[in-house]
PDB file of C-alpha atoms in Angstrom:
ATOM      1  CA  GLU A   6    -130.722  87.557  64.426  1.00 63.00           C
ATOM      2  CA  ALA A   7    -132.582  86.279  67.499  1.00 80.00           C
ATOM      3  CA  GLY A   8    -132.395  82.555  68.053  1.00 93.00           C
ATOM      4  CA  VAL A   9    -135.027  80.055  69.089  1.00 96.00           C
ATOM      5  CA  ALA A  10    -136.439  80.910  72.500  1.00 96.00           C
ATOM      6  CA  GLN A  11    -137.776  78.345  74.948  1.00 97.00           C
ATOM      7  CA  SER A  12    -139.228  78.545  78.417  1.00 96.00           C
ATOM      8  CA  PRO A  13    -139.005  77.464  81.097  1.00 97.00           C
ATOM      9  CA  ARG A  14    -135.396  76.253  81.174  1.00 96.00           C
ATOM     10  CA  TYR A  15    -136.020  73.841  84.023  1.00 97.00           C
ATOM     11  CA  LYS A  16    -139.110  72.209  85.448  1.00 97.00           C
ATOM     12  CA  ILE A  17    -139.588  69.702  88.257  1.00 98.00           C
ATOM     13  CA  ILE A  18    -142.979  68.066  88.720  1.00 97.00           C
ATOM     14  CA  GLU A  19    -144.528  65.071  90.412  1.00 97.00           C
ATOM     15  CA  LYS A  20    -145.746  62.179  88.286  1.00 96.00           C
ATOM     16  CA  ARG A  21    -149.346  62.529  87.112  1.00 97.00           C
ATOM     17  CA  GLN A  22    -149.037  66.327  87.098  1.00 97.00           C
ATOM     18  CA  SER A  23    -149.241  68.337  83.903  1.00 97.00           C
ATOM     19  CA  VAL A  24    -146.626  70.619  82.363  1.00 98.00           C
ATOM     20  CA  ALA A  25    -146.375  72.908  79.357  1.00 98.00           C
ATOM     21  CA  PHE A  26    -143.399  74.176  77.389  1.00 98.00           C
ATOM     22  CA  TRP A  27    -143.289  77.192  75.110  1.00 97.00           C
ATOM     23  CA  CYS A  28    -141.220  77.847  71.991  1.00 97.00           C
ATOM     24  CA  ASN A  29    -140.749  80.913  69.809  1.00 96.00           C
ATOM     25  CA  PRO A  30    -138.923  80.038  66.565  1.00 95.00           C
ATOM     26  CA  ILE A  31    -136.703  82.209  64.424  1.00 94.00           C
ATOM     27  CA  SER A  32    -138.746  84.764  62.541  1.00 92.00           C
ATOM     28  CA  GLY A  33    -139.671  83.555  59.056  1.00 89.00           C
ATOM     29  CA  HIS A  34    -139.040  79.882  59.739  1.00 91.00           C
ATOM     30  CA  ALA A  35    -142.001  77.873  58.512  1.00 90.00           C
ATOM     31  CA  THR A  36    -141.010  74.574  60.095  1.00 91.00           C
ATOM     32  CA  LEU A  37    -140.984  73.957  63.838  1.00 94.00           C
ATOM     33  CA  TYR A  38    -139.883  70.789  65.595  1.00 95.00           C
ATOM     34  CA  TRP A  39    -140.207  69.422  69.106  1.00 97.00           C
ATOM     35  CA  TYR A  40    -137.648  66.828  70.138  1.00 97.00           C
ATOM     36  CA  GLN A  41    -137.217  64.738  73.259  1.00 98.00           C
ATOM     37  CA  GLN A  42    -133.629  64.044  74.284  1.00 97.00           C
ATOM     38  CA  ILE A  43    -133.046  61.479  76.993  1.00 96.00           C
ATOM     39  CA  LEU A  44    -129.647  61.562  78.678  1.00 92.00           C
ATOM     40  CA  GLY A  45    -127.033  59.858  76.515  1.00 89.00           C
ATOM     41  CA  GLN A  46    -129.265  59.672  73.439  1.00 92.00           C
ATOM     42  CA  GLY A  47    -129.766  61.773  70.361  1.00 93.00           C
ATOM     43  CA  PRO A  48    -132.814  64.004  69.905  1.00 95.00           C
ATOM     44  CA  LYS A  49    -135.971  62.082  69.009  1.00 95.00           C
ATOM     45  CA  LEU A  50    -138.565  63.904  66.942  1.00 94.00           C
ATOM     46  CA  LEU A  51    -141.934  64.183  68.660  1.00 96.00           C
ATOM     47  CA  ILE A  52    -143.773  66.469  66.274  1.00 95.00           C
ATOM     48  CA  GLN A  53    -143.012  68.582  63.222  1.00 93.00           C
ATOM     49  CA  PHE A  54    -145.127  71.538  62.073  1.00 93.00           C
ATOM     50  CA  GLN A  55    -145.096  73.219  58.698  1.00 90.00           C
ATOM     51  CA  ASN A  56    -146.629  76.629  59.377  1.00 87.00           C
ATOM     52  CA  ASN A  57    -149.534  75.636  61.634  1.00 83.00           C
ATOM     53  CA  GLY A  58    -150.160  72.190  60.134  1.00 90.00           C
ATOM     54  CA  VAL A  59    -148.727  68.925  61.474  1.00 92.00           C
ATOM     55  CA  VAL A  60    -146.276  67.193  59.100  1.00 89.00           C
ATOM     56  CA  ASP A  61    -145.275  64.321  61.374  1.00 90.00           C
ATOM     57  CA  ASP A  62    -146.382  63.276  64.835  1.00 94.00           C
ATOM     58  CA  SER A  63    -145.810  59.546  64.507  1.00 92.00           C
ATOM     59  CA  GLN A  64    -143.638  59.374  67.630  1.00 92.00           C
ATOM     60  CA  LEU A  65    -145.765  61.631  69.814  1.00 96.00           C
ATOM     61  CA  PRO A  66    -147.456  59.669  72.651  1.00 95.00           C
ATOM     62  CA  LYS A  67    -150.827  61.140  71.915  1.00 95.00           C
ATOM     63  CA  ASP A  68    -152.513  59.738  74.998  1.00 95.00           C
ATOM     64  CA  ARG A  69    -150.496  62.176  77.127  1.00 97.00           C
ATOM     65  CA  PHE A  70    -148.662  64.613  74.847  1.00 97.00           C
ATOM     66  CA  SER A  71    -150.221  67.375  72.799  1.00 97.00           C
ATOM     67  CA  ALA A  72    -148.786  70.251  70.819  1.00 97.00           C
ATOM     68  CA  GLU A  73    -150.134  73.196  68.929  1.00 95.00           C
ATOM     69  CA  ARG A  74    -148.750  75.982  66.811  1.00 94.00           C
ATOM     70  CA  LEU A  75    -151.250  78.764  66.640  1.00 82.00           C
ATOM     71  CA  LYS A  76    -150.924  81.267  63.782  1.00 83.00           C
ATOM     72  CA  GLY A  77    -147.882  79.395  62.504  1.00 82.00           C
ATOM     73  CA  VAL A  78    -145.464  81.052  64.916  1.00 90.00           C
ATOM     74  CA  ASP A  79    -145.187  80.141  68.629  1.00 95.00           C
ATOM     75  CA  SER A  80    -145.786  76.622  69.814  1.00 97.00           C
ATOM     76  CA  THR A  81    -146.625  74.875  73.065  1.00 97.00           C
ATOM     77  CA  LEU A  82    -146.004  71.267  74.024  1.00 98.00           C
ATOM     78  CA  LYS A  83    -148.025  69.805  76.877  1.00 98.00           C
ATOM     79  CA  ILE A  84    -147.707  66.614  78.871  1.00 98.00           C
ATOM     80  CA  GLN A  85    -150.700  65.460  80.878  1.00 97.00           C
ATOM     81  CA  PRO A  86    -150.303  63.369  82.984  1.00 96.00           C
ATOM     82  CA  ALA A  87    -146.533  63.095  83.255  1.00 97.00           C
ATOM     83  CA  LYS A  88    -144.749  59.796  83.860  1.00 97.00           C
ATOM     84  CA  LEU A  89    -141.309  59.153  85.317  1.00 97.00           C
ATOM     85  CA  GLU A  90    -139.995  58.170  81.881  1.00 96.00           C
ATOM     86  CA  ASP A  91    -140.847  61.619  80.535  1.00 97.00           C
ATOM     87  CA  SER A  92    -137.804  63.014  82.350  1.00 97.00           C
ATOM     88  CA  ALA A  93    -135.696  64.428  79.538  1.00 97.00           C
ATOM     89  CA  VAL A  94    -134.680  67.616  77.784  1.00 98.00           C
ATOM     90  CA  TYR A  95    -137.318  68.948  75.411  1.00 98.00           C
ATOM     91  CA  LEU A  96    -135.766  70.779  72.504  1.00 98.00           C
ATOM     92  CA  CYS A  97    -137.497  73.078  70.082  1.00 97.00           C
ATOM     93  CA  ALA A  98    -135.961  73.773  66.692  1.00 96.00           C
ATOM     94  CA  SER A  99    -136.942  75.665  63.576  1.00 94.00           C
ATOM     95  CA  SER A 100    -135.905  75.716  59.933  1.00 91.00           C
ATOM     96  CA  LEU A 101    -136.929  77.457  56.753  1.00 88.00           C
ATOM     97  CA  SER A 102    -138.442  74.241  55.392  1.00 77.00           C
ATOM     98  CA  PRO A 103    -137.592  70.526  55.403  1.00 71.00           C
ATOM     99  CA  GLY A 104    -136.495  68.172  52.675  1.00 67.00           C
ATOM    100  CA  ALA A 105    -133.980  70.348  50.855  1.00 71.00           C
ATOM    101  CA  PRO A 106    -130.354  70.811  51.847  1.00 65.00           C
ATOM    102  CA  SER A 107    -130.460  74.547  51.348  1.00 69.00           C
ATOM    103  CA  THR A 108    -133.311  75.068  53.772  1.00 70.00           C
ATOM    104  CA  ASP A 109    -133.257  72.125  56.168  1.00 77.00           C
ATOM    105  CA  THR A 110    -130.640  73.314  58.641  1.00 87.00           C
ATOM    106  CA  GLN A 111    -132.268  73.295  62.046  1.00 91.00           C
ATOM    107  CA  TYR A 112    -131.672  75.932  64.693  1.00 94.00           C
ATOM    108  CA  PHE A 113    -132.221  74.731  68.213  1.00 96.00           C
ATOM    109  CA  GLY A 114    -133.283  76.475  71.376  1.00 97.00           C
ATOM    110  CA  PRO A 115    -131.552  75.816  74.699  1.00 96.00           C
ATOM    111  CA  GLY A 116    -134.120  73.216  75.735  1.00 97.00           C
ATOM    112  CA  THR A 117    -136.242  72.626  78.803  1.00 97.00           C
ATOM    113  CA  ARG A 118    -134.943  70.090  81.291  1.00 97.00           C
ATOM    114  CA  LEU A 119    -137.896  68.232  82.787  1.00 98.00           C
ATOM    115  CA  THR A 120    -137.570  66.113  85.901  1.00 97.00           C
ATOM    116  CA  VAL A 121    -140.538  63.971  86.901  1.00 97.00           C
ATOM    117  CA  LEU A 122    -140.415  62.706  90.486  1.00 97.00           C
TER     118      LEU A 122
ATOM    119  CA  SER B  89    -134.705  48.033  60.529  1.00 75.00           C
ATOM    120  CA  GLN B  90    -133.410  51.557  60.048  1.00 79.00           C
ATOM    121  CA  LYS B  91    -130.488  52.574  62.230  1.00 87.00           C
ATOM    122  CA  ILE B  92    -127.939  55.331  62.656  1.00 93.00           C
ATOM    123  CA  GLU B  93    -124.894  54.371  64.652  1.00 94.00           C
ATOM    124  CA  GLN B  94    -122.201  56.549  66.142  1.00 95.00           C
ATOM    125  CA  ASN B  95    -119.395  55.440  68.442  1.00 86.00           C
ATOM    126  CA  SER B  96    -120.991  55.214  71.860  1.00 80.00           C
ATOM    127  CA  GLU B  97    -117.657  55.336  73.627  1.00 87.00           C
ATOM    128  CA  ALA B  98    -116.107  58.713  74.187  1.00 92.00           C
ATOM    129  CA  LEU B  99    -113.128  59.682  72.083  1.00 95.00           C
ATOM    130  CA  ASN B 100    -110.132  61.045  73.990  1.00 96.00           C
ATOM    131  CA  ILE B 101    -107.352  62.722  72.024  1.00 96.00           C
ATOM    132  CA  GLN B 102    -104.429  65.020  72.639  1.00 97.00           C
ATOM    133  CA  GLU B 103    -104.535  68.659  71.616  1.00 97.00           C
ATOM    134  CA  GLY B 104    -103.178  69.193  68.119  1.00 97.00           C
ATOM    135  CA  LYS B 105    -104.156  65.743  66.861  1.00 97.00           C
ATOM    136  CA  THR B 106    -106.899  64.948  64.366  1.00 97.00           C
ATOM    137  CA  ALA B 107    -110.176  63.632  65.765  1.00 96.00           C
ATOM    138  CA  THR B 108    -112.173  61.293  63.528  1.00 97.00           C
ATOM    139  CA  LEU B 109    -115.781  60.458  64.332  1.00 97.00           C
ATOM    140  CA  THR B 110    -117.851  57.854  62.495  1.00 97.00           C
ATOM    141  CA  CYS B 111    -121.509  57.744  61.523  1.00 96.00           C
ATOM    142  CA  ASN B 112    -122.897  54.556  59.960  1.00 96.00           C
ATOM    143  CA  TYR B 113    -126.445  54.020  58.811  1.00 95.00           C
ATOM    144  CA  THR B 114    -128.558  51.153  57.507  1.00 91.00           C
ATOM    145  CA  ASN B 115    -131.737  51.056  55.444  1.00 88.00           C
ATOM    146  CA  TYR B 116    -131.705  54.762  54.666  1.00 87.00           C
ATOM    147  CA  SER B 117    -130.899  56.485  51.406  1.00 86.00           C
ATOM    148  CA  PRO B 118    -130.367  60.063  52.530  1.00 87.00           C
ATOM    149  CA  ALA B 119    -130.053  62.839  49.996  1.00 85.00           C
ATOM    150  CA  TYR B 120    -127.837  64.652  52.490  1.00 88.00           C
ATOM    151  CA  LEU B 121    -126.338  64.284  55.923  1.00 91.00           C
ATOM    152  CA  GLN B 122    -125.597  66.879  58.599  1.00 93.00           C
ATOM    153  CA  TRP B 123    -123.275  67.155  61.569  1.00 96.00           C
ATOM    154  CA  TYR B 124    -124.158  69.087  64.693  1.00 97.00           C
ATOM    155  CA  ARG B 125    -122.239  69.983  67.849  1.00 98.00           C
ATOM    156  CA  GLN B 126    -123.886  69.863  71.257  1.00 97.00           C
ATOM    157  CA  ASP B 127    -122.412  71.295  74.438  1.00 96.00           C
ATOM    158  CA  PRO B 128    -123.739  70.295  77.882  1.00 93.00           C
ATOM    159  CA  GLY B 129    -126.965  72.097  78.735  1.00 91.00           C
ATOM    160  CA  ARG B 130    -127.382  73.504  75.222  1.00 94.00           C
ATOM    161  CA  GLY B 131    -129.198  72.626  72.042  1.00 95.00           C
ATOM    162  CA  PRO B 132    -127.321  71.214  69.036  1.00 96.00           C
ATOM    163  CA  VAL B 133    -125.602  73.670  66.703  1.00 96.00           C
ATOM    164  CA  PHE B 134    -125.302  73.020  62.970  1.00 94.00           C
ATOM    165  CA  LEU B 135    -121.774  72.543  61.637  1.00 96.00           C
ATOM    166  CA  LEU B 136    -121.759  71.064  58.135  1.00 94.00           C
ATOM    167  CA  LEU B 137    -124.055  69.530  55.530  1.00 92.00           C
ATOM    168  CA  ILE B 138    -122.894  67.170  52.796  1.00 93.00           C
ATOM    169  CA  ARG B 139    -124.998  66.052  49.826  1.00 90.00           C
ATOM    170  CA  GLU B 140    -125.077  62.510  48.440  1.00 89.00           C
ATOM    171  CA  ASN B 141    -123.187  63.575  45.308  1.00 90.00           C
ATOM    172  CA  GLU B 142    -120.392  65.208  47.335  1.00 91.00           C
ATOM    173  CA  LYS B 143    -117.511  63.084  48.540  1.00 88.00           C
ATOM    174  CA  GLU B 144    -116.002  65.646  50.862  1.00 95.00           C
ATOM    175  CA  LYS B 145    -116.830  69.002  52.437  1.00 95.00           C
ATOM    176  CA  ARG B 146    -114.536  71.307  54.395  1.00 96.00           C
ATOM    177  CA  LYS B 147    -115.019  74.245  56.701  1.00 94.00           C
ATOM    178  CA  GLU B 148    -111.975  75.668  58.449  1.00 96.00           C
ATOM    179  CA  ARG B 149    -110.584  72.786  60.569  1.00 97.00           C
ATOM    180  CA  LEU B 150    -113.577  70.542  59.893  1.00 97.00           C
ATOM    181  CA  LYS B 151    -113.879  67.952  57.137  1.00 97.00           C
ATOM    182  CA  VAL B 152    -116.763  65.613  56.392  1.00 97.00           C
ATOM    183  CA  THR B 153    -116.819  62.694  53.977  1.00 97.00           C
ATOM    184  CA  PHE B 154    -119.883  60.812  52.751  1.00 95.00           C
ATOM    185  CA  ASP B 155    -119.674  57.349  51.220  1.00 93.00           C
ATOM    186  CA  THR B 156    -123.111  56.225  50.067  1.00 91.00           C
ATOM    187  CA  THR B 157    -121.769  52.790  49.106  1.00 93.00           C
ATOM    188  CA  LEU B 158    -120.401  52.123  52.575  1.00 94.00           C
ATOM    189  CA  LYS B 159    -123.325  54.042  54.103  1.00 94.00           C
ATOM    190  CA  GLN B 160    -120.888  55.965  56.222  1.00 95.00           C
ATOM    191  CA  SER B 161    -119.875  59.521  57.026  1.00 96.00           C
ATOM    192  CA  LEU B 162    -116.621  60.495  58.692  1.00 97.00           C
ATOM    193  CA  PHE B 163    -116.192  63.762  60.566  1.00 97.00           C
ATOM    194  CA  HIS B 164    -112.666  65.061  61.097  1.00 98.00           C
ATOM    195  CA  ILE B 165    -111.388  67.893  63.270  1.00 98.00           C
ATOM    196  CA  THR B 166    -107.787  68.754  62.490  1.00 97.00           C
ATOM    197  CA  ALA B 167    -105.432  70.492  64.942  1.00 97.00           C
ATOM    198  CA  SER B 168    -107.948  69.792  67.694  1.00 97.00           C
ATOM    199  CA  GLN B 169    -108.246  72.136  70.679  1.00 97.00           C
ATOM    200  CA  PRO B 170    -109.726  71.675  74.154  1.00 97.00           C
ATOM    201  CA  ALA B 171    -112.563  73.997  73.045  1.00 97.00           C
ATOM    202  CA  ASP B 172    -113.565  71.307  70.525  1.00 98.00           C
ATOM    203  CA  SER B 173    -114.618  69.055  73.408  1.00 98.00           C
ATOM    204  CA  ALA B 174    -118.344  68.390  72.965  1.00 97.00           C
ATOM    205  CA  THR B 175    -120.792  65.788  71.695  1.00 97.00           C
ATOM    206  CA  TYR B 176    -121.040  65.522  67.919  1.00 98.00           C
ATOM    207  CA  LEU B 177    -124.276  64.327  66.357  1.00 97.00           C
ATOM    208  CA  CYS B 178    -124.835  63.133  62.835  1.00 96.00           C
ATOM    209  CA  ALA B 179    -128.274  63.566  61.328  1.00 94.00           C
ATOM    210  CA  LEU B 180    -129.712  62.370  58.058  1.00 90.00           C
ATOM    211  CA  GLU B 181    -132.763  63.185  56.027  1.00 84.00           C
ATOM    212  CA  ASP B 182    -134.908  60.077  55.850  1.00 81.00           C
ATOM    213  CA  GLY B 183    -136.473  60.741  52.449  1.00 74.00           C
ATOM    214  CA  GLY B 184    -139.717  61.831  54.077  1.00 73.00           C
ATOM    215  CA  PHE B 185    -138.870  65.367  55.190  1.00 74.00           C
ATOM    216  CA  LYS B 186    -137.829  64.074  58.605  1.00 81.00           C
ATOM    217  CA  THR B 187    -134.367  64.375  60.164  1.00 86.00           C
ATOM    218  CA  ILE B 188    -133.102  61.415  62.167  1.00 90.00           C
ATOM    219  CA  PHE B 189    -130.323  62.002  64.707  1.00 94.00           C
ATOM    220  CA  GLY B 190    -127.694  59.576  65.908  1.00 95.00           C
ATOM    221  CA  ALA B 191    -126.935  59.258  69.616  1.00 95.00           C
ATOM    222  CA  GLY B 192    -123.748  61.271  69.281  1.00 96.00           C
ATOM    223  CA  THR B 193    -120.109  60.731  70.175  1.00 96.00           C
ATOM    224  CA  ARG B 194    -118.474  62.622  73.036  1.00 96.00           C
ATOM    225  CA  LEU B 195    -115.087  64.072  72.208  1.00 97.00           C
ATOM    226  CA  PHE B 196    -112.582  65.098  74.866  1.00 97.00           C
ATOM    227  CA  VAL B 197    -109.489  67.006  73.778  1.00 97.00           C
ATOM    228  CA  LYS B 198    -106.757  67.126  76.402  1.00 96.00           C
ATOM    229  CA  ALA B 199    -104.335  70.035  76.633  1.00 94.00           C
TER     230      ALA B 199
END
């Protein structure tokens, strides 16, 4: 079974530039998550999709971050404009569906390490 | 306020010993709790899930306990090996279909 794919793996940009990350979840997984993980911290949920609808985006800085999941499969996360504090690893994960122990196990991609200079 | 706390200091143990990691939480009533392993430069990998009505769960050398009265989960690795060195994250379901992760505890197993 193919895992969660993410690209790029690394990205270095100047502050105020824009950047986009791509995620392809495991086939058949309805739920897709984007997390931000700052060095030394646990993953922080930015946005959660169920199929192509947003379930939770309460911690997404909407003035600069946006995300979409077209056709309920692939997803992109964009930052525009980037700030120094956005330097982190951006993880994408997928699961069958949330809220139930039998289906809530999340499978993570390798992440994208973003450095904002 | 709601919090999940894991030992922020790294845990150093000798090969063959049992490693015990702690996860405490406040102001949550999770129906289940999960433990993940994260290696440097990689995403977390699921290890075990324990439900609120389960006291203990085992998988090979791993054991997890869940005490909803103490609001605590313990994660044990028996007969630890250097390959067990990683960061271990606990994660709980917040009652609203959202998973909240702790900051993780780094484990170093010395040969």
